[in-house]
Amino acid sequence: MQVFRSALLRFAEDGQALYDEDGLLAVAPDAQGRQRVVAAGPWQALAAQWTGQGAVTHWPGRILAPGFVDLHVHFPQTDVIGSPADGLLPWLENYTFPHESRFCAPEYADDVAAFFVDELLRNGVTTALAFATSHPASVNALFGEAQRRCLRLVTGKVLQDRHSPDGVRDQTEQSLLDTEALIQRWHGVDRLGYAITPRFAPTSTPEQLRGAGELAARYGDVWIQSHVAENLDEIRWARELFPRSRSYLAVYDDFGLMRERAVYAHCIHFDDADRALMRERKTAAAVSPTSNLFLGSGFFDYAGADRAGFRYGLASDVGGGTSFSPFHTMLAAYYVAREGQTKTGLSLSPAQLWWQHTAGAAQAMGLAGVVGNLQPGCEADFLVLNPQATPLLARKTQQAQSLDELLFALIVLGDDRVIEQTVISQAKYAPSA
Ligand code: GUN
Ligand code: ZN
């Protein structure tokens, strides 16, 4: 067992932030050798019970916090960050598709996967739901690297059998065979999970979406991920291609692609019937504010989502998104919520923003109580944060009079420099087969 003493941030079941200025975190390996939290709370209350059995690591002036969960990120778009375009569709055509075509080469995919996983960990992201490309080699590259680094990672081969250029377009039947083979190879291995991944409705034929829905029914505990209602031109296109569906979102429902463990990126231009459908199907939205601001897609409607009561969490959406840093994403989410506030009076507190990128995002993935928190039973993925990482941060956090002020200072001024250590739950180094 290992015991840590430091300030400690975690979340109650209702999403409330819990903070101990002098906290204790005790972790111990389970039967699989995975470190789990066995105790978390005030040092005063817990030290007598938990400090007799091993050395105590003391981190004065630091904060232990749950590893961040990135609910939607594209590993092959690591080098696409910062490619400007008029909007989503020209961005895909001019930058993204040509770049993703390079991932048919396994060595190239391996190289980017190693950089990508480094970048996640450097920024404190310990769980990610990621897109690969349409090439199975890209999926193997990312799973292999995540397995070596003991990361909790869910990804899948992109399905896109039409309206896509040579080099990324796949073939309907083969794409579904490849998907099933990848599920069987990777899903549930170590900390890895598979996501059935239609890119978005416009680039899949009805046959491909039907096949994806059949796989989703057959493999009930795999994830589903796609994009929806991000951009007005995209929505128009989807409505033309699927005129019989009630809405763009309903296309996915019509093919059996809305259920628990389904996560749709963006969900910006929804009506109330779409929101109700999200809730009914227990489907989650990945909110990607840096991407939405960069591509000029629009603003996620927090008030609408809360009114309907569907799940959502924060995501970088790199490379439409502009940063791997959860601090940057939380700050952009704050700006977006402020935009909505003028209409509804709703804004987001720093604790809510933080929850949306940790325990809330984990809940959206169906992993509540597993990752994204530091309550007993959780896998012990945690961060050692340095609130004095820069001169301005040191000055500002020292003056904080409340948890809100402390968390806001970190969100507004923080970046990868705040992440002093990223500690991953697996006790043992697990080389890939
Ligand atoms: N819609 C379809 N593909 C993509 C993508 O790669 N990024 C974003 N932001 N939206 C998409
Ligand atoms: Zn995306």
Coordinates of C-alpha atoms and ligand atoms in Angstrom, one line a residue:
M1 CA 0.0 0.0 0.0
Q2 CA 1.1 3.6 -0.7
V3 CA 0.0 6.6 1.3
F4 CA 0.2 10.2 0.0
R5 CA -0.2 13.4 2.0
S6 CA -1.0 16.5 0.2
A7 CA -3.9 18.8 -0.6
L8 CA -6.5 16.6 -2.3
L9 CA -9.3 17.3 -4.8
R10 CA -12.1 14.8 -5.5
F11 CA -15.8 14.7 -6.2
A12 CA -18.9 13.6 -4.3
E13 CA -21.5 11.5 -6.2
D14 CA -23.6 14.5 -6.9
G15 CA -20.7 16.3 -8.6
Q16 CA -19.8 18.5 -5.6
A17 CA -16.1 19.2 -5.3
L18 CA -14.5 17.9 -2.1
Y19 CA -11.2 19.5 -1.1
D20 CA -8.9 18.8 1.8
E21 CA -6.1 21.2 2.3
D22 CA -4.3 18.6 4.2
G23 CA -5.5 15.3 2.7
L24 CA -4.6 11.7 2.6
L25 CA -4.8 9.3 -0.4
A26 CA -4.1 5.6 0.1
V27 CA -3.8 3.3 -2.8
A28 CA -3.3 -0.5 -3.0
P29 CA -3.1 -3.0 -5.8
D30 CA -6.2 -5.2 -6.6
A31 CA -6.0 -8.8 -7.8
Q32 CA -4.9 -7.7 -11.3
G33 CA -2.1 -5.5 -10.0
R34 CA -4.1 -2.4 -10.7
Q35 CA -3.7 0.4 -8.1
R36 CA -7.0 1.5 -6.6
V37 CA -7.9 4.1 -4.1
V38 CA -8.6 2.5 -0.7
A39 CA -8.9 5.7 1.3
A40 CA -9.3 9.4 0.6
G41 CA -10.1 12.4 2.8
P42 CA -8.8 14.6 5.6
W43 CA -5.3 13.6 7.0
Q44 CA -6.5 14.3 10.5
A45 CA -9.4 11.8 10.2
L46 CA -7.6 9.0 8.3
A47 CA -3.9 9.1 9.3
A48 CA -4.2 6.9 12.4
Q49 CA -5.9 4.1 10.4
W50 CA -3.8 4.3 7.2
T51 CA -0.3 5.3 8.1
G52 CA 0.9 2.2 10.0
Q53 CA 1.4 0.0 7.0
G54 CA 3.8 1.7 4.7
A55 CA 5.9 4.8 3.9
V56 CA 4.1 8.1 3.5
T57 CA 5.0 10.3 0.5
H58 CA 4.5 13.9 1.5
W59 CA 3.9 16.6 -1.2
P60 CA 3.7 19.9 0.6
G61 CA 2.4 22.8 -1.5
R62 CA 1.0 20.4 -4.2
I63 CA -2.5 19.3 -5.0
L64 CA -3.5 15.7 -5.8
A65 CA -6.3 15.6 -8.3
P66 CA -8.0 12.9 -10.5
G67 CA -6.5 12.3 -14.0
F68 CA -8.4 14.1 -16.7
V69 CA -10.8 12.3 -19.1
D70 CA -10.7 13.5 -22.7
L71 CA -14.1 12.5 -24.1
H72 CA -13.2 13.1 -27.7
V73 CA -9.9 13.4 -29.4
H74 CA -8.4 12.4 -32.8
F75 CA -4.9 10.9 -32.4
P76 CA -4.2 11.2 -36.2
Q77 CA -4.9 14.9 -36.0
T78 CA -2.0 15.7 -33.7
D79 CA -0.3 17.5 -36.6
V80 CA -3.5 19.0 -37.9
I81 CA -3.9 21.4 -34.9
G82 CA -4.0 25.0 -36.0
S83 CA -5.0 24.5 -39.6
P84 CA -7.5 27.3 -40.4
A85 CA -10.5 26.9 -42.7
D86 CA -13.8 28.6 -43.4
G87 CA -15.6 25.9 -41.6
L88 CA -15.7 22.1 -40.9
L89 CA -16.2 20.8 -44.4
P90 CA -13.3 22.6 -46.1
W91 CA -11.1 21.9 -43.1
L92 CA -11.8 18.2 -43.5
E93 CA -11.2 18.3 -47.3
N94 CA -8.1 20.4 -47.3
Y95 CA -6.2 19.4 -44.2
T96 CA -7.7 16.4 -42.4
F97 CA -8.4 13.8 -45.0
P98 CA -5.1 14.3 -46.8
H99 CA -3.3 14.1 -43.5
E100 CA -5.2 11.0 -42.2
S101 CA -4.3 9.1 -45.5
R102 CA -0.8 8.8 -44.2
F103 CA -1.9 6.4 -41.4
C104 CA -2.1 3.4 -43.7
A105 CA 1.7 3.1 -43.0
P106 CA 2.1 1.3 -39.7
E107 CA 5.5 2.9 -38.9
Y108 CA 4.1 6.3 -39.3
A109 CA 1.1 5.5 -37.2
D110 CA 3.3 4.0 -34.5
D111 CA 5.5 7.1 -34.4
V112 CA 2.5 9.5 -34.0
A113 CA 0.8 7.2 -31.5
A114 CA 3.9 7.4 -29.2
F115 CA 4.0 11.2 -29.4
F116 CA 0.2 11.4 -28.9
V117 CA 0.3 9.3 -25.7
D118 CA 3.2 11.3 -24.4
E119 CA 1.2 14.5 -25.0
L120 CA -1.9 13.2 -23.2
L121 CA 0.2 12.2 -20.1
R122 CA 2.2 15.4 -20.1
N123 CA -1.1 17.3 -20.0
G124 CA -2.6 15.1 -17.3
V125 CA -5.0 13.1 -19.4
T126 CA -5.2 9.5 -18.1
T127 CA -8.4 8.3 -20.0
A128 CA -9.3 9.1 -23.6
L129 CA -12.0 8.2 -26.1
A130 CA -10.1 8.7 -29.3
F131 CA -10.7 8.5 -33.0
A132 CA -8.1 6.6 -35.1
T133 CA -8.3 6.7 -38.9
S134 CA -10.0 4.3 -41.3
H135 CA -6.8 2.2 -41.4
P136 CA -6.7 -0.8 -39.0
A137 CA -3.0 -0.1 -38.7
S138 CA -3.8 3.2 -36.9
V139 CA -5.9 1.4 -34.4
N140 CA -3.3 -1.2 -33.7
A141 CA -0.7 1.5 -33.3
L142 CA -2.7 3.5 -30.7
F143 CA -3.9 0.4 -28.7
G144 CA -0.3 -1.0 -28.7
E145 CA 1.1 2.3 -27.3
A146 CA -1.7 2.8 -24.8
Q147 CA -1.2 -0.8 -23.6
R148 CA 2.6 -0.2 -23.1
R149 CA 1.9 2.9 -21.1
C150 CA -1.0 1.4 -19.2
L151 CA -3.4 4.1 -20.3
R152 CA -7.2 3.7 -20.1
L153 CA -8.0 4.2 -23.7
V154 CA -11.0 3.6 -26.0
T155 CA -10.6 3.9 -29.8
G156 CA -11.8 2.4 -33.1
K157 CA -11.3 2.2 -36.8
V158 CA -13.1 5.1 -38.5
L159 CA -15.9 3.9 -40.8
Q160 CA -16.3 6.1 -44.0
D161 CA -17.2 4.4 -47.2
R162 CA -18.5 7.3 -49.2
H163 CA -17.9 11.1 -49.9
S164 CA -14.3 10.6 -48.8
P165 CA -11.2 10.8 -51.0
D166 CA -9.0 7.9 -52.0
G167 CA -6.7 7.1 -49.2
V168 CA -9.2 7.3 -46.4
R169 CA -12.4 5.8 -47.9
D170 CA -13.0 2.3 -46.9
Q171 CA -15.1 -0.5 -48.3
T172 CA -18.4 -1.3 -46.7
E173 CA -18.1 -5.0 -46.1
Q174 CA -14.4 -5.1 -45.3
S175 CA -14.8 -2.1 -42.9
L176 CA -17.3 -4.1 -40.9
L177 CA -15.1 -7.3 -40.9
D178 CA -12.1 -5.2 -39.8
T179 CA -14.2 -3.6 -37.0
E180 CA -15.3 -7.0 -35.7
A181 CA -11.7 -8.4 -35.8
L182 CA -10.4 -5.3 -33.9
I183 CA -13.2 -5.7 -31.3
Q184 CA -12.1 -9.3 -30.7
R185 CA -8.4 -8.4 -30.6
W186 CA -8.6 -5.4 -28.3
H187 CA -11.8 -4.8 -26.4
G188 CA -11.4 -5.5 -22.7
V189 CA -7.7 -6.3 -23.0
D190 CA -5.9 -4.6 -20.0
R191 CA -7.3 -1.1 -19.8
L192 CA -8.4 -0.9 -23.4
G193 CA -11.9 -0.7 -25.0
Y194 CA -13.2 -0.6 -28.5
A195 CA -15.5 2.1 -30.0
I196 CA -17.5 1.5 -33.2
T197 CA -16.6 4.7 -35.0
P198 CA -18.7 5.9 -38.0
R199 CA -16.9 9.2 -38.8
F200 CA -20.3 11.0 -39.3
A201 CA -23.5 10.2 -41.2
P202 CA -22.6 12.0 -44.4
T203 CA -19.5 9.8 -45.1
S204 CA -21.2 6.4 -44.4
T205 CA -23.7 4.6 -46.7
P206 CA -26.9 3.4 -45.1
E207 CA -25.4 -0.2 -45.4
Q208 CA -22.3 0.8 -43.4
L209 CA -24.4 2.4 -40.7
R210 CA -26.7 -0.6 -40.6
G211 CA -23.7 -2.9 -40.2
A212 CA -22.3 -0.7 -37.4
G213 CA -25.6 -0.8 -35.6
E214 CA -25.7 -4.6 -35.9
L215 CA -22.2 -4.8 -34.3
A216 CA -23.3 -2.3 -31.6
A217 CA -26.2 -4.7 -30.8
R218 CA -24.1 -7.8 -30.8
Y219 CA -21.3 -6.3 -28.7
G220 CA -23.3 -4.4 -26.1
D221 CA -20.4 -3.2 -24.0
V222 CA -18.3 -1.7 -26.7
W223 CA -18.5 2.1 -27.1
I224 CA -19.9 4.0 -30.1
Q225 CA -18.5 7.4 -31.1
S226 CA -19.3 9.8 -34.0
H227 CA -20.0 13.5 -34.7
V228 CA -23.3 15.2 -34.9
A229 CA -24.9 18.7 -35.4
E230 CA -21.5 20.5 -35.4
N231 CA -21.9 22.8 -38.4
L232 CA -24.8 24.2 -40.4
D233 CA -23.5 23.0 -43.8
E234 CA -22.8 19.6 -42.4
I235 CA -26.4 19.4 -41.0
R236 CA -27.9 20.4 -44.4
W237 CA -25.8 17.7 -46.1
A238 CA -26.9 15.0 -43.6
R239 CA -30.5 16.0 -44.0
E240 CA -30.3 15.7 -47.8
L241 CA -28.7 12.3 -47.6
F242 CA -31.1 10.9 -45.0
P243 CA -34.4 12.7 -45.7
R244 CA -36.5 10.1 -44.0
S245 CA -34.9 10.6 -40.5
R246 CA -36.6 13.2 -38.3
S247 CA -33.3 15.0 -37.7
Y248 CA -29.5 14.5 -38.2
L249 CA -29.3 13.0 -34.7
A250 CA -32.2 10.7 -35.5
V251 CA -30.2 9.1 -38.3
Y252 CA -28.0 7.5 -35.8
D253 CA -31.0 6.3 -33.8
D254 CA -32.6 4.9 -36.9
F255 CA -29.5 2.7 -37.3
G256 CA -29.3 1.5 -33.7
L257 CA -26.4 3.7 -32.8
M258 CA -27.8 5.5 -29.8
R259 CA -27.5 3.7 -26.5
E260 CA -25.5 3.8 -23.3
R261 CA -21.7 4.1 -24.1
A262 CA -22.5 6.1 -27.2
V263 CA -20.7 9.4 -27.3
Y264 CA -21.4 12.1 -29.9
A265 CA -19.1 15.0 -30.4
H266 CA -20.4 18.6 -30.6
C267 CA -24.3 18.3 -30.4
I268 CA -24.5 22.0 -30.9
H269 CA -27.5 22.6 -33.2
F270 CA -30.1 20.5 -31.5
D271 CA -33.8 21.0 -31.0
D272 CA -35.7 19.8 -27.9
A273 CA -36.7 16.5 -29.5
D274 CA -33.0 15.8 -30.1
R275 CA -32.2 16.6 -26.5
A276 CA -35.0 14.3 -25.3
L277 CA -33.7 11.5 -27.5
M278 CA -30.2 11.9 -26.1
R279 CA -31.6 11.5 -22.6
E280 CA -33.9 8.6 -23.5
R281 CA -31.1 6.7 -25.1
K282 CA -28.7 7.5 -22.3
T283 CA -26.3 8.8 -24.9
A284 CA -23.7 11.4 -24.1
A285 CA -22.3 14.5 -25.8
A286 CA -18.6 15.4 -26.0
V287 CA -18.4 19.1 -25.6
S288 CA -15.4 20.5 -27.5
P289 CA -15.3 24.3 -27.0
T290 CA -11.8 25.0 -28.4
S291 CA -12.7 23.2 -31.6
N292 CA -16.1 24.9 -31.8
L293 CA -14.5 28.3 -31.4
F294 CA -11.6 27.6 -33.8
L295 CA -13.8 26.2 -36.6
G296 CA -16.6 28.7 -36.0
S297 CA -19.1 25.9 -35.4
G298 CA -21.2 27.5 -32.7
F299 CA -21.8 27.2 -28.9
F300 CA -22.9 24.1 -27.0
D301 CA -26.2 24.9 -25.2
Y302 CA -25.5 24.0 -21.6
A303 CA -28.9 25.2 -20.4
G304 CA -30.7 23.1 -23.1
A305 CA -28.7 20.0 -22.1
D306 CA -29.4 20.5 -18.4
R307 CA -33.1 21.1 -19.1
A308 CA -33.3 17.9 -21.0
G309 CA -31.0 16.1 -18.5
F310 CA -28.7 14.3 -20.9
R311 CA -25.1 13.5 -20.1
Y312 CA -22.1 15.4 -21.4
G313 CA -18.4 16.0 -20.6
L314 CA -15.5 18.0 -21.9
A315 CA -13.2 17.0 -24.8
S316 CA -10.2 18.6 -26.6
D317 CA -11.3 17.4 -30.2
V318 CA -7.7 17.8 -31.3
G319 CA -7.0 18.7 -34.1
G320 CA -10.2 20.7 -34.7
G321 CA -9.5 21.6 -31.1
T322 CA -6.5 23.8 -30.4
S323 CA -4.9 22.3 -27.3
F324 CA -4.3 19.0 -25.5
S325 CA -4.5 20.9 -22.2
P326 CA -7.6 20.3 -20.1
F327 CA -7.0 23.8 -18.6
H328 CA -7.4 25.4 -22.0
T329 CA -10.5 23.3 -22.7
M330 CA -12.1 24.2 -19.3
L331 CA -11.4 27.9 -19.9
A332 CA -13.0 27.8 -23.4
A333 CA -16.0 26.0 -21.9
Y334 CA -16.3 28.8 -19.4
Y335 CA -16.4 31.4 -22.3
V336 CA -19.0 29.3 -24.1
A337 CA -21.2 29.0 -21.0
R338 CA -20.8 32.8 -20.5
E339 CA -22.2 33.3 -24.1
G340 CA -25.3 31.2 -23.1
Q341 CA -25.5 33.1 -19.8
T342 CA -26.7 36.3 -21.5
K343 CA -29.8 34.4 -22.5
T344 CA -30.4 32.1 -19.5
G345 CA -28.5 33.4 -16.5
L346 CA -26.6 30.1 -16.4
S347 CA -22.8 30.0 -16.0
L348 CA -20.4 27.4 -14.9
S349 CA -18.4 27.3 -11.7
P350 CA -14.8 26.2 -11.8
A351 CA -15.7 23.0 -9.8
Q352 CA -18.4 22.2 -12.5
L353 CA -15.9 22.8 -15.3
W354 CA -13.4 20.5 -13.5
W355 CA -16.0 17.8 -12.9
Q356 CA -17.0 17.9 -16.6
H357 CA -13.4 17.0 -17.5
T358 CA -13.0 14.3 -14.8
A359 CA -15.8 12.5 -13.0
G360 CA -18.5 13.9 -15.3
A361 CA -16.7 12.8 -18.4
A362 CA -16.2 9.4 -16.9
Q363 CA -19.9 9.2 -16.1
A364 CA -20.7 10.1 -19.7
M365 CA -18.5 7.2 -20.8
G366 CA -20.2 4.8 -18.4
L367 CA -17.1 4.7 -16.2
A368 CA -18.3 6.4 -13.1
G369 CA -16.6 5.1 -10.0
V370 CA -13.8 3.6 -12.3
V371 CA -11.8 6.6 -13.4
G372 CA -12.1 10.4 -13.2
N373 CA -12.3 10.5 -9.4
L374 CA -10.3 9.6 -6.3
Q375 CA -13.0 8.0 -4.2
P376 CA -12.4 4.5 -2.7
G377 CA -12.7 1.9 -5.4
C378 CA -11.5 4.1 -8.3
E379 CA -8.5 3.2 -10.3
A380 CA -5.7 5.4 -8.9
D381 CA -4.9 7.6 -11.9
F382 CA -3.9 10.9 -10.4
L383 CA -2.1 14.1 -10.9
V384 CA 0.4 16.0 -8.8
L385 CA -0.4 19.6 -9.5
N386 CA 1.9 22.5 -8.8
P387 CA -0.1 25.6 -8.2
Q388 CA 3.2 27.6 -8.2
A389 CA 4.2 26.4 -11.6
T390 CA 4.7 30.0 -13.0
P391 CA 5.4 33.2 -11.1
L392 CA 1.9 34.5 -11.9
L393 CA 0.2 31.3 -10.8
A394 CA 2.2 31.3 -7.6
R395 CA 1.2 34.9 -6.9
K396 CA -2.5 34.4 -7.8
T397 CA -3.1 31.0 -6.1
Q398 CA -1.5 32.2 -2.9
Q399 CA -4.1 34.9 -2.7
A400 CA -7.0 32.5 -3.2
Q401 CA -9.6 32.7 -0.4
S402 CA -11.8 29.8 -1.5
L403 CA -11.7 26.6 -3.5
D404 CA -13.5 28.5 -6.4
E405 CA -10.8 31.1 -6.4
L406 CA -8.1 28.5 -6.4
L407 CA -9.6 26.4 -9.2
F408 CA -10.4 29.5 -11.3
A409 CA -6.8 30.6 -11.0
L410 CA -5.6 27.2 -12.2
I411 CA -8.2 27.1 -15.1
V412 CA -7.4 30.6 -16.3
L413 CA -3.6 30.5 -15.9
G414 CA -2.8 26.8 -16.0
D415 CA -1.4 24.5 -18.7
D416 CA 1.0 21.6 -18.9
R417 CA 3.4 23.3 -16.6
V418 CA 1.0 22.7 -13.7
I419 CA 1.1 18.9 -14.2
E420 CA 4.2 18.0 -12.2
Q421 CA 3.5 14.2 -12.3
T422 CA 0.9 12.0 -13.9
V423 CA 0.6 8.7 -11.9
I424 CA -1.0 5.8 -13.7
S425 CA -2.9 3.1 -11.8
Q426 CA -1.2 0.0 -13.2
A427 CA 1.4 -1.3 -10.8
K428 CA 3.3 -3.2 -13.4
Y429 CA 4.8 -2.2 -16.7
A430 CA 2.8 -4.2 -19.2
P431 CA 4.6 -4.7 -22.5
S432 CA 2.4 -5.4 -25.5
A433 CA 2.3 -8.9 -27.0
Ligands
GUN1 N1 -16.9 15.6 -38.5 C1 -16.5 14.5 -39.2 N2 -15.1 14.3 -39.1 C2 -14.7 15.3 -38.2 C3 -13.4 15.6 -37.6 O1 -12.4 14.9 -37.9 N3 -13.4 16.6 -36.8 C4 -14.5 17.3 -36.5 N4 -14.4 18.4 -35.6 N5 -15.7 17.1 -37.0 C5 -15.8 16.1 -37.8
ZN2 ZN -13.9 15.2 -33.6

